[in-house]
C-alpha cells in the first residue's frame, strides 16, 4: 500500500533511505537482521528488505506500522524511542537503520545507547541527520506551510562534531558518510542540508558513558 506519506516523500525528493542503503549495501549480507528505528511506512528499510535482510521495525504510530505491515514487514513493535529498554534483547540484531527521525530529537543519547545494546559487536548503524555547521543553530522552527498541518514544529540539526562525540561515547567507530539535500516542499524551493553516517559498533570495547 502506497500511503500519503510515501507520495509526499517521493514528490519532495526524500532520498535519505536511498543514501543510507547505498552507503551500507556492500557491508551487509542477505539473511542478516536489521532494526529500523522509527520505521514509519518502511521507506528506510524497504531496500534492505528487498536485499534479503530480516527487518525488525519500531515506531510510536500504529497507523504507520499498519502501512508497513501491508508492504510485507512482519516484525513490528509499537514503542516510543524515549522509553527504555526497547523491546529487543541485547546483541540480538545484526544492524540498525534510522532515517527521517533524528530531526525530532534534541538529544540522541538514548537512541545511541539502546542501539549499541541491541546490535551485535561489529554490527552497523546507518542513520540520517539534518546537518549544520558548529556555529549554526541546533534548533530551527519549521513553519506550518511545510509541516502539512496548522502548526509549526521545532526541528533539530546535528553537526559533525556532535555526531562524532556521540558515536564515540556510545561505542561506535566511523565507517563512511555522505552529504545530500532534503527538500521541504514539492516545488523544491526550500531545502536543508542532510548527512547520512555509517558507523560500526566497536568490537571488544565497552561504550564510555
Ligand atoms: C518522517 S517519518 C520517517 C519514517 C521513515 N524512517 C522514513 O525514512 O521515511 C518519522 C517516523 O518517526 C516516528 N516517530 C516519531 N517520534 C517517535 C518516537 N518518540 N518513538 C518512535 N517513533 C517515533 C513517526 O511515527 C514516524 O513514523
Coordinates of N, CA and C and ligand atoms in Angstrom, one line a residue:
X1 N 0.8 -1.2 0.0 CA 0.0 0.0 0.0 C 0.9 1.3 0.0
X2 N 0.7 2.1 -1.0 CA 1.4 3.4 -1.0 C 0.6 4.4 -0.2
X3 N 1.2 5.0 0.8 CA 0.5 5.9 1.7 C 0.7 7.4 1.2
X4 N -0.1 8.3 1.8 CA 0.1 9.7 1.5 C 1.5 10.1 1.9
X5 N 2.0 9.5 3.0 CA 3.4 9.8 3.4 C 4.4 9.5 2.3
X6 N 4.2 8.3 1.7 CA 5.1 7.8 0.7 C 5.0 8.7 -0.6
X7 N 3.8 9.2 -0.9 CA 3.6 10.1 -2.0 C 4.3 11.4 -1.8
X8 N 4.2 11.9 -0.6 CA 4.8 13.2 -0.2 C 6.4 13.0 -0.3
X9 N 6.8 11.9 0.2 CA 8.3 11.6 0.2 C 8.8 11.6 -1.2
X10 N 8.1 10.9 -2.1 CA 8.5 10.9 -3.5 C 8.5 12.2 -4.1
X11 N 7.4 13.0 -3.9 CA 7.2 14.3 -4.5 C 8.2 15.3 -4.0
X12 N 8.6 15.2 -2.8 CA 9.6 16.2 -2.3 C 11.1 15.7 -2.4
X13 N 11.2 14.5 -3.0 CA 12.6 14.0 -3.2 C 13.3 13.6 -1.9
X14 N 12.6 12.8 -1.1 CA 13.2 12.3 0.1 C 14.1 11.1 -0.2
X15 N 15.4 11.4 -0.3 CA 16.3 10.3 -0.7 C 17.1 9.8 0.4
X16 N 16.8 10.1 1.7 CA 17.5 9.6 2.8 C 17.6 8.1 2.8
X17 N 16.5 7.4 2.6 CA 16.6 5.9 2.6 C 17.6 5.4 1.5
X18 N 17.6 6.0 0.3 CA 18.4 5.5 -0.8 C 19.9 5.8 -0.4
X19 N 20.2 7.0 0.2 CA 21.5 7.3 0.5 C 22.1 6.3 1.6
X20 N 21.2 6.1 2.6 CA 21.6 5.2 3.7 C 21.9 3.8 3.1
X21 N 21.0 3.3 2.2 CA 21.2 2.0 1.6 C 22.4 1.9 0.8
X22 N 22.7 3.0 0.0 CA 23.9 3.0 -0.8 C 25.2 2.9 0.0
X23 N 25.2 3.6 1.1 CA 26.4 3.6 1.9 C 26.6 2.2 2.6
X24 N 25.5 1.5 2.8 CA 25.6 0.3 3.6 C 25.6 -1.0 2.8
X25 N 25.0 -1.0 1.6 CA 24.7 -2.2 0.9 C 25.9 -3.2 0.8
X26 N 27.1 -2.7 0.5 CA 28.2 -3.6 0.3 C 28.7 -4.3 1.6
X27 N 28.2 -3.8 2.7 CA 28.7 -4.3 4.0 C 27.7 -5.2 4.7
X28 N 26.6 -5.5 4.1 CA 25.6 -6.4 4.7 C 25.3 -7.6 3.8
X29 N 24.7 -8.6 4.4 CA 24.5 -9.9 3.7 C 23.0 -10.3 3.8
X30 N 22.5 -10.9 2.7 CA 21.1 -11.5 2.8 C 21.1 -12.4 4.0
X31 N 19.9 -12.4 4.7 CA 19.8 -13.3 5.9 C 20.1 -12.6 7.2
X32 N 20.9 -11.5 7.1 CA 21.2 -10.8 8.4 C 20.0 -10.0 8.8
X33 N 20.0 -9.6 10.1 CA 18.8 -8.8 10.6 C 19.2 -7.4 10.8
X34 N 18.1 -6.5 10.8 CA 18.3 -5.1 10.9 C 17.1 -4.5 11.7
X35 N 17.4 -3.6 12.6 CA 16.4 -2.9 13.4 C 16.2 -1.5 12.7
X36 N 14.9 -1.2 12.3 CA 14.6 0.1 11.8 C 13.9 0.9 12.9
X37 N 14.6 2.0 13.4 CA 14.1 2.8 14.5 C 13.3 4.0 13.9
X38 N 12.0 4.0 14.2 CA 11.1 5.0 13.6 C 10.8 4.6 12.2
X39 N 10.4 3.3 12.0 CA 10.3 2.7 10.7 C 9.2 3.4 9.8
X40 N 8.3 4.1 10.4 CA 7.3 4.8 9.6 C 6.5 3.8 8.7
X41 N 6.5 4.1 7.4 CA 5.8 3.3 6.4 C 6.8 2.3 5.8
X42 N 8.1 2.3 6.3 CA 9.0 1.3 5.9 C 10.0 1.8 4.9
X43 N 10.0 3.0 4.5 CA 10.9 3.5 3.5 C 12.4 3.3 3.8
X44 N 12.7 3.5 5.1 CA 14.1 3.5 5.4 C 14.8 2.1 5.3
X45 N 13.9 1.0 5.4 CA 14.5 -0.3 5.3 C 13.9 -1.2 4.2
X46 N 13.0 -0.6 3.3 CA 12.5 -1.4 2.2 C 13.5 -2.0 1.3
X47 N 14.6 -1.2 1.0 CA 15.6 -1.7 0.1 C 16.4 -2.8 0.8
X48 N 16.6 -2.7 2.1 CA 17.3 -3.8 2.8 C 16.4 -5.0 2.8
X49 N 15.1 -4.8 3.0 CA 14.2 -6.0 2.9 C 14.3 -6.7 1.5
X50 N 14.3 -5.8 0.5 CA 14.4 -6.4 -0.9 C 15.8 -7.1 -1.1
X51 N 16.8 -6.6 -0.3 CA 18.1 -7.2 -0.5 C 18.3 -8.5 0.4
X52 N 17.2 -8.9 1.0 CA 17.2 -10.2 1.7 C 17.5 -10.1 3.2
X53 N 17.4 -8.9 3.8 CA 17.6 -8.8 5.3 C 16.3 -9.0 6.0
X54 N 16.4 -9.4 7.2 CA 15.2 -9.6 8.0 C 15.0 -8.3 8.8
X55 N 13.9 -7.6 8.7 CA 13.7 -6.3 9.3 C 12.9 -6.3 10.5
X56 N 13.3 -5.7 11.6 CA 12.5 -5.5 12.8 C 12.3 -4.0 12.9
X57 N 11.0 -3.6 13.0 CA 10.7 -2.2 13.0 C 10.1 -1.8 14.3
X58 N 10.4 -0.5 14.6 CA 9.8 0.1 15.9 C 9.3 1.5 15.5
X59 N 8.1 1.8 16.0 CA 7.6 3.1 15.8 C 6.5 3.4 16.8
X60 N 6.3 4.7 17.0 CA 5.3 5.2 18.0 C 3.9 5.2 17.4
X61 N 3.8 5.1 16.1 CA 2.5 5.3 15.4 C 1.9 4.0 14.9
X62 N 0.7 3.6 15.5 CA 0.1 2.4 15.0 C -0.3 2.5 13.5
X63 N -0.7 3.7 13.1 CA -1.1 3.8 11.6 C 0.1 3.6 10.7
X64 N 1.3 4.1 11.1 CA 2.5 3.9 10.3 C 2.8 2.4 10.3
X65 N 2.7 1.7 11.4 CA 3.0 0.3 11.5 C 2.1 -0.5 10.6
X66 N 0.8 -0.1 10.6 CA -0.2 -0.8 9.7 C 0.2 -0.7 8.2
X67 N 0.6 0.5 7.9 CA 1.1 0.7 6.5 C 2.3 -0.2 6.2
X68 N 3.1 -0.3 7.1 CA 4.4 -1.1 7.0 C 4.0 -2.6 6.8
X69 N 3.1 -3.0 7.6 CA 2.6 -4.4 7.6 C 2.1 -4.7 6.2
X70 N 1.4 -3.8 5.6 CA 0.8 -4.1 4.2 C 1.9 -4.2 3.1
X71 N 3.2 -3.8 3.5 CA 4.2 -3.9 2.5 C 5.1 -5.1 2.7
X72 N 4.7 -6.0 3.7 CA 5.4 -7.2 3.9 C 6.3 -7.3 5.0
X73 N 6.4 -6.2 5.8 CA 7.2 -6.2 7.1 C 6.3 -7.0 8.1
X74 N 7.0 -7.9 8.9 CA 6.2 -8.7 9.8 C 6.6 -8.5 11.3
X75 N 7.8 -8.1 11.6 CA 8.3 -8.0 12.9 C 8.2 -6.5 13.3
X76 N 7.0 -6.1 13.8 CA 6.8 -4.6 14.0 C 6.4 -4.4 15.5
X77 N 7.0 -3.4 16.1 CA 6.8 -3.1 17.5 C 6.4 -1.7 17.8
X78 N 5.3 -1.5 18.5 CA 4.8 -0.2 18.9 C 5.6 0.2 20.1
X79 N 6.5 1.2 19.9 CA 7.3 1.6 21.1 C 7.8 3.0 20.8
X80 N 7.9 3.8 21.9 CA 8.4 5.2 21.9 C 9.9 5.1 22.1
X81 N 10.7 5.7 21.2 CA 12.1 5.7 21.4 C 12.6 6.4 22.7
X82 N 11.8 7.2 23.3 CA 12.2 7.9 24.5 C 12.1 6.9 25.7
X83 N 11.4 5.8 25.5 CA 11.3 4.8 26.7 C 12.2 3.7 26.5
X84 N 13.0 3.5 27.6 CA 13.9 2.3 27.6 C 13.5 1.3 28.6
X85 N 13.9 0.0 28.5 CA 14.6 -0.5 27.3 C 13.7 -0.7 26.1
X86 N 14.3 -0.7 24.9 CA 13.5 -1.0 23.7 C 13.2 -2.5 23.7
X87 N 12.2 -3.0 23.1 CA 11.7 -4.4 23.2 C 12.6 -5.4 22.4
X88 N 13.9 -5.4 22.6 CA 14.8 -6.3 21.9 C 15.9 -6.7 22.8
X89 N 16.3 -8.0 22.8 CA 17.4 -8.4 23.7 C 18.7 -7.8 23.3
X90 N 19.6 -7.8 24.2 CA 21.0 -7.3 23.9 C 21.7 -8.1 22.9
X91 N 22.4 -7.5 22.0 CA 23.2 -8.1 20.9 C 22.4 -9.2 20.2
X92 N 21.1 -8.9 19.9 CA 20.2 -9.8 19.2 C 20.0 -9.6 17.8
X93 N 20.4 -8.4 17.3 CA 20.2 -8.0 15.9 C 21.5 -7.6 15.3
X94 N 21.7 -7.8 14.0 CA 23.0 -7.5 13.3 C 23.2 -6.0 13.2
X95 N 22.2 -5.3 12.6 CA 22.5 -3.9 12.2 C 21.3 -3.1 12.6
X96 N 21.4 -1.7 12.4 CA 20.3 -0.8 12.6 C 20.3 0.3 11.6
X97 N 19.1 0.8 11.3 CA 19.0 2.0 10.4 C 18.0 2.9 11.1
X98 N 18.2 4.2 10.8 CA 17.3 5.2 11.3 C 17.3 6.4 10.4
X99 N 16.2 6.6 9.6 CA 16.2 7.7 8.7 C 14.9 8.6 8.9
X100 N 15.1 9.9 8.8 CA 14.0 10.8 9.0 C 13.4 11.0 10.4
X101 N 14.2 10.6 11.4 CA 13.7 10.6 12.7 C 14.6 11.5 13.7
X102 N 15.9 11.6 13.5 CA 16.7 12.3 14.4 C 16.4 13.8 14.5
X103 N 15.8 14.3 13.4 CA 15.4 15.7 13.4 C 14.3 16.1 14.4
X104 N 13.7 15.0 15.0 CA 12.6 15.3 16.0 C 13.2 15.3 17.4
X105 N 14.5 15.0 17.6 CA 15.1 14.9 18.9 C 16.3 15.8 19.1
X106 N 16.3 16.6 20.2 CA 17.4 17.4 20.5 C 18.6 16.6 21.0
X107 N 18.3 15.6 21.8 CA 19.4 14.7 22.4 C 19.2 13.3 21.9
X108 N 20.2 12.8 21.3 CA 20.1 11.5 20.7 C 20.8 10.4 21.5
X109 N 21.2 10.7 22.8 CA 21.9 9.8 23.6 C 21.2 8.5 23.8
X110 N 19.9 8.5 24.2 CA 19.2 7.3 24.5 C 19.1 6.4 23.3
X111 N 19.0 7.0 22.1 CA 18.9 6.1 20.9 C 20.2 5.4 20.6
X112 N 21.3 6.2 20.8 CA 22.6 5.6 20.5 C 22.9 4.5 21.6
X113 N 22.5 4.8 22.8 CA 22.8 3.8 23.9 C 22.0 2.5 23.7
X114 N 20.7 2.6 23.3 CA 19.9 1.5 23.1 C 20.4 0.7 21.8
X115 N 20.7 1.5 20.8 CA 21.2 0.8 19.6 C 22.4 0.0 19.8
X116 N 23.4 0.6 20.6 CA 24.6 -0.1 20.9 C 24.3 -1.4 21.7
X117 N 23.3 -1.3 22.6 CA 23.0 -2.5 23.4 C 22.4 -3.6 22.5
X118 N 21.6 -3.2 21.5 CA 20.8 -4.2 20.8 C 21.6 -4.9 19.7
X119 N 22.5 -4.1 19.0 CA 23.2 -4.7 17.8 C 24.4 -5.5 18.3
X120 N 24.8 -6.4 17.5 CA 26.0 -7.3 17.8 C 27.3 -6.5 17.6
X121 N 28.3 -6.9 18.3 CA 29.6 -6.3 18.1 C 30.0 -6.4 16.6
X122 N 30.5 -5.3 16.0 CA 30.9 -5.3 14.6 C 29.7 -5.0 13.7
X123 N 28.5 -4.9 14.3 CA 27.3 -4.5 13.5 C 27.3 -3.1 13.1
X124 N 26.5 -2.8 12.1 CA 26.5 -1.4 11.5 C 25.2 -0.6 12.0
X125 N 25.4 0.7 12.1 CA 24.3 1.6 12.3 C 24.4 2.7 11.3
X126 N 23.3 2.8 10.4 CA 23.3 3.8 9.4 C 22.1 4.7 9.7
X127 N 22.4 6.0 9.7 CA 21.4 7.0 10.1 C 21.5 8.3 9.3
X128 N 20.4 9.1 9.3 CA 20.4 10.4 8.6 C 20.1 11.5 9.6
X129 N 20.8 12.6 9.5 CA 20.5 13.7 10.3 C 20.4 15.0 9.4
X130 N 19.6 16.0 10.0 CA 19.7 17.3 9.4 C 21.0 17.9 9.8
X131 N 21.8 18.3 8.9 CA 23.2 18.7 9.1 C 23.3 20.2 9.4
X132 N 24.3 20.6 10.1 CA 24.6 22.0 10.4 C 26.1 22.2 10.6
X133 N 26.6 23.4 10.5 CA 27.9 23.7 10.9 C 27.9 23.9 12.4
X134 N 29.0 23.9 13.1 CA 29.1 24.0 14.5 C 28.5 25.4 15.0
X135 N 28.6 26.4 14.1 CA 28.2 27.7 14.5 C 26.7 28.0 14.2
X136 N 26.1 27.1 13.4 CA 24.6 27.3 13.1 C 23.8 26.7 14.3
X137 N 22.5 27.2 14.3 CA 21.6 26.8 15.4 C 21.3 25.3 15.4
X138 N 21.2 24.8 16.6 CA 20.8 23.4 16.8 C 19.3 23.2 16.5
X139 N 18.5 24.2 17.0 CA 17.0 24.1 16.8 C 16.5 25.1 15.8
X140 N 15.7 24.6 14.9 CA 15.1 25.6 13.9 C 13.6 25.4 13.9
X141 N 12.9 26.5 13.7 CA 11.4 26.5 13.6 C 11.1 26.2 12.1
X142 N 10.2 25.2 11.9 CA 9.7 25.0 10.5 C 8.3 25.4 10.5
X143 N 8.0 26.3 9.6 CA 6.6 26.9 9.5 C 5.6 26.0 9.1
X144 N 4.3 26.3 9.5 CA 3.2 25.4 9.2 C 3.0 25.1 7.7
X145 N 3.5 26.0 6.8 CA 3.4 25.8 5.4 C 4.2 24.5 4.9
X146 N 5.2 24.1 5.8 CA 6.0 23.0 5.4 C 5.7 21.7 6.2
X147 N 4.8 21.8 7.2 CA 4.5 20.7 8.1 C 3.2 19.9 7.7
X148 N 2.5 20.4 6.7 CA 1.2 19.8 6.3 C 0.2 19.8 7.5
X149 N 0.3 20.8 8.3 CA -0.6 20.9 9.5 C -0.8 22.4 9.7
X150 N -1.5 22.7 10.8 CA -1.7 24.2 11.1 C -0.7 24.6 12.2
X151 N 0.3 23.7 12.4 CA 1.3 24.1 13.5 C 2.7 24.1 12.9
X152 N 3.5 25.0 13.5 CA 5.0 24.9 13.2 C 5.6 23.9 14.1
X153 N 6.8 23.4 13.7 CA 7.4 22.5 14.6 C 8.9 22.9 14.8
X154 N 9.5 22.4 15.9 CA 10.9 22.6 16.1 C 11.7 21.4 15.5
X155 N 12.6 21.7 14.7 CA 13.4 20.6 14.1 C 14.9 20.8 14.6
X156 N 15.5 19.6 14.9 CA 16.9 19.7 15.4 C 17.9 19.2 14.4
X157 N 18.9 20.0 14.3 CA 20.0 19.7 13.3 C 21.2 19.3 14.1
X158 N 22.0 18.4 13.6 CA 23.1 17.8 14.4 C 24.4 18.0 13.6
X159 N 25.4 18.6 14.2 CA 26.6 18.9 13.5 C 27.5 17.6 13.4
X160 N 28.5 17.7 12.6 CA 29.5 16.5 12.5 C 30.2 16.3 13.8
X161 N 30.5 17.5 14.5 CA 31.2 17.3 15.8 C 30.3 16.7 16.8
X162 N 29.0 17.0 16.9 CA 28.0 16.4 17.8 C 28.0 14.9 17.5
X163 N 27.9 14.5 16.3 CA 27.7 13.1 15.9 C 29.0 12.4 16.2
X164 N 30.1 13.0 16.0 CA 31.4 12.3 16.3 C 31.5 12.0 17.8
X165 N 31.1 13.0 18.6 CA 31.2 12.8 20.1 C 30.3 11.7 20.5
X166 N 29.0 11.7 20.0 CA 28.0 10.7 20.4 C 28.4 9.3 20.0
X167 N 28.9 9.2 18.8 CA 29.2 7.9 18.3 C 30.4 7.3 19.1
X168 N 31.3 8.1 19.4 CA 32.5 7.6 20.2 C 32.0 7.3 21.6
X169 N 31.2 8.2 22.2 CA 30.8 7.9 23.6 C 30.0 6.6 23.7
X170 N 29.2 6.3 22.7 CA 28.4 5.1 22.7 C 29.0 3.9 22.0
X171 N 30.3 3.9 21.8 CA 31.0 2.7 21.4 C 30.9 2.4 19.9
X172 N 30.8 3.4 19.0 CA 30.8 3.2 17.6 C 32.0 3.9 17.0
X173 N 32.5 3.3 15.8 CA 33.5 4.0 15.0 C 33.0 4.3 13.7
X174 N 33.5 5.4 13.1 CA 33.0 5.8 11.8 C 33.5 4.9 10.7
X175 N 32.6 4.6 9.7 CA 32.9 3.9 8.5 C 32.9 4.8 7.3
X176 N 31.8 5.5 7.0 CA 31.8 6.4 5.9 C 30.5 7.3 6.1
X177 N 30.4 8.4 5.3 CA 29.3 9.3 5.3 C 29.1 10.0 4.0
X178 N 27.9 10.6 3.9 CA 27.7 11.4 2.6 C 26.7 12.5 2.9
X179 N 27.0 13.7 2.4 CA 26.0 14.8 2.5 C 25.1 14.8 1.3
X180 N 23.9 15.2 1.5 CA 22.9 15.4 0.5 C 21.9 16.4 0.8
X181 N 20.9 16.7 0.0 CA 19.9 17.7 0.2 C 18.5 17.2 0.4
X182 N 17.8 17.7 1.4 CA 16.4 17.4 1.7 C 15.6 18.6 1.3
X183 N 14.5 18.4 0.6 CA 13.6 19.5 0.3 C 12.3 19.5 1.2
X184 N 11.9 20.7 1.5 CA 10.7 20.8 2.4 C 9.4 20.9 1.7
X185 N 9.4 21.1 0.4 CA 8.2 21.3 -0.3 C 8.3 20.7 -1.7
X186 N 7.1 20.4 -2.3 CA 7.0 19.7 -3.6 C 7.7 20.5 -4.7
X187 N 7.6 21.9 -4.6 CA 8.2 22.7 -5.6 C 9.8 22.8 -5.4
X188 N 10.2 22.3 -4.3 CA 11.7 22.2 -4.0 C 12.3 23.6 -4.0
X189 N 11.6 24.5 -3.4 CA 12.1 25.9 -3.2 C 12.9 26.0 -1.9
X190 N 12.5 25.2 -0.9 CA 13.2 25.3 0.4 C 13.9 24.0 0.7
X191 N 15.2 24.1 0.9 CA 16.0 22.9 1.1 C 16.8 23.0 2.4
X192 N 17.3 21.8 2.8 CA 18.0 21.7 4.1 C 19.1 20.8 3.9
X193 N 20.3 21.0 4.4 CA 21.4 20.1 4.2 C 21.2 18.9 5.1
X194 N 21.5 17.7 4.6 CA 21.4 16.5 5.4 C 22.6 15.7 5.3
X195 N 22.8 14.7 6.2 CA 24.0 13.9 6.1 C 23.7 12.5 6.6
X196 N 24.1 11.5 5.8 CA 24.0 10.1 6.3 C 25.3 9.6 6.8
X197 N 25.3 8.9 7.9 CA 26.5 8.4 8.6 C 26.4 6.8 8.6
X198 N 27.4 6.2 8.3 CA 27.5 4.7 8.6 C 28.6 4.5 9.6
X199 N 28.2 3.9 10.8 CA 29.1 3.7 11.9 C 29.0 2.2 12.2
X200 N 30.1 1.7 12.9 CA 30.2 0.3 13.3 C 30.4 0.2 14.8
X201 N 29.6 -0.8 15.4 CA 29.8 -1.0 16.8 C 31.2 -1.6 17.1
X202 N 31.9 -1.0 18.0 CA 33.3 -1.5 18.2 C 33.3 -2.9 18.8
X203 N 34.3 -3.6 18.4 CA 34.4 -5.0 18.9 C 35.4 -4.9 20.1
X204 N 34.9 -5.5 21.3 CA 35.7 -5.6 22.4 C 35.9 -4.4 23.3
X205 N 35.2 -3.3 23.0 CA 35.4 -2.1 23.8 C 34.0 -1.7 24.3
X206 N 33.8 -1.5 25.6 CA 32.5 -1.2 26.1 C 32.3 0.3 25.8
X207 N 31.0 0.8 25.7 CA 30.8 2.2 25.5 C 31.2 3.0 26.7
X208 N 31.7 4.2 26.5 CA 32.1 5.1 27.6 C 31.0 6.0 27.8
X209 N 30.2 5.9 28.9 CA 29.0 6.7 29.1 C 29.2 7.7 30.3
Ligands
LIG1 C1 9.4 11.3 9.0 S1 9.0 9.7 9.5 C2 10.3 8.7 8.9 C3 9.9 7.4 8.5 C4 10.9 6.5 7.8 N1 12.0 6.1 8.7 C5 11.4 7.2 6.6 O1 12.7 7.4 6.4 O2 10.6 7.5 5.7 C6 9.3 9.7 11.2 C7 8.8 8.5 12.0 O3 9.3 8.6 13.3 C8 8.2 8.1 14.2 N2 8.5 8.7 15.5 C9 8.4 10.0 15.9 N3 8.6 10.1 17.2 C10 8.8 8.8 17.6 C11 9.1 8.3 18.9 N4 9.2 9.1 20.0 N5 9.2 7.0 19.1 C12 9.1 6.2 18.0 N6 8.9 6.6 16.7 C13 8.7 7.9 16.6 C14 7.0 8.6 13.5 O4 5.8 7.9 13.9 C15 7.3 8.4 12.0 O5 6.8 7.1 11.6

